[in-house]
Amino acid sequence: MKYDKLFALMKEKGLTTYKIRKEHIITETTLQKLREGKNVTTDSISALCAALGCQPGDIMEYVEEENKDA
């Protein structure tokens, strides 16, 4: 998964990582997972969508992984 759209939307709407942590929207660990493109829970996605007033497709994008056997 890629979360580039999330960080762009956060910037557009003025939602900082400080505010996310202060208001307990998601944890710092989850923020780091998002930065690294790792898996996060649907609860985290839901909390971000509620805070940003958007749908999951507005903040994340499926990207097919390269074949590691090749």
Short mmCIF file of C-alpha atoms in Angstrom, two decimals:
data_model
loop_
_atom_site.label_atom_id
_atom_site.label_comp_id
_atom_site.label_asym_id
_atom_site.label_seq_id
_atom_site.Cartn_x
_atom_site.Cartn_y
_atom_site.Cartn_z
CA MET A 1 0.00 0.00 0.00
CA LYS A 2 1.04 3.57 -0.60
CA TYR A 3 -0.14 6.39 1.60
CA ASP A 4 1.21 9.37 -0.37
CA LYS A 5 -2.36 10.58 -0.87
CA LEU A 6 -2.86 10.60 2.92
CA PHE A 7 0.08 12.90 3.58
CA ALA A 8 -0.94 15.21 0.73
CA LEU A 9 -4.51 15.41 2.08
CA MET A 10 -3.24 16.01 5.61
CA LYS A 11 -1.17 18.95 4.35
CA GLU A 12 -4.11 20.29 2.33
CA LYS A 13 -6.45 20.13 5.33
CA GLY A 14 -3.90 21.32 7.89
CA LEU A 15 -3.86 18.10 9.91
CA THR A 16 -0.36 17.80 11.34
CA THR A 17 1.25 14.72 12.83
CA TYR A 18 1.43 16.67 16.11
CA LYS A 19 -2.33 17.17 16.09
CA ILE A 20 -2.87 13.48 15.24
CA ARG A 21 -0.81 12.47 18.26
CA LYS A 22 -2.24 15.13 20.59
CA GLU A 23 -5.85 14.21 19.75
CA HIS A 24 -5.07 10.45 19.89
CA ILE A 25 -6.35 9.87 16.35
CA ILE A 26 -3.68 7.21 15.76
CA THR A 27 -0.41 6.32 17.51
CA GLU A 28 3.10 7.40 16.57
CA THR A 29 3.85 3.75 15.76
CA THR A 30 0.98 3.69 13.28
CA LEU A 31 2.14 6.97 11.75
CA GLN A 32 5.57 5.44 11.22
CA LYS A 33 4.01 2.36 9.59
CA LEU A 34 2.11 4.67 7.22
CA ARG A 35 5.32 6.51 6.32
CA GLU A 36 6.95 3.15 5.53
CA GLY A 37 3.99 1.82 3.54
CA LYS A 38 3.39 -1.01 6.00
CA ASN A 39 0.08 -2.58 7.00
CA VAL A 40 -2.16 -0.75 9.47
CA THR A 41 -5.51 -1.69 10.96
CA THR A 42 -8.84 -0.72 9.47
CA ASP A 43 -9.52 1.07 12.78
CA SER A 44 -6.57 3.37 12.02
CA ILE A 45 -7.80 4.00 8.47
CA SER A 46 -11.28 4.68 9.84
CA ALA A 47 -9.95 7.17 12.41
CA LEU A 48 -7.97 9.04 9.75
CA CYS A 49 -10.96 9.13 7.40
CA ALA A 50 -13.13 10.53 10.19
CA ALA A 51 -10.53 13.20 11.02
CA LEU A 52 -10.08 14.16 7.37
CA GLY A 53 -13.69 13.75 6.23
CA CYS A 54 -12.76 11.38 3.42
CA GLN A 55 -13.02 7.79 2.16
CA PRO A 56 -10.23 5.16 2.36
CA GLY A 57 -9.49 5.47 -1.36
CA ASP A 58 -8.72 9.14 -0.78
CA ILE A 59 -5.77 8.31 1.48
CA MET A 60 -4.32 5.02 0.25
CA GLU A 61 -3.50 3.27 -2.96
CA TYR A 62 -2.79 -0.38 -3.75
CA VAL A 63 0.49 -0.91 -5.52
CA GLU A 64 1.43 -4.38 -6.71
CA GLU A 65 4.68 -5.62 -5.20
CA GLU A 66 7.52 -6.68 -7.44
CA ASN A 67 8.11 -10.39 -7.72
CA LYS A 68 10.95 -11.16 -5.31
CA ASP A 69 11.67 -14.51 -7.01
CA ALA A 70 12.55 -12.90 -10.33
#
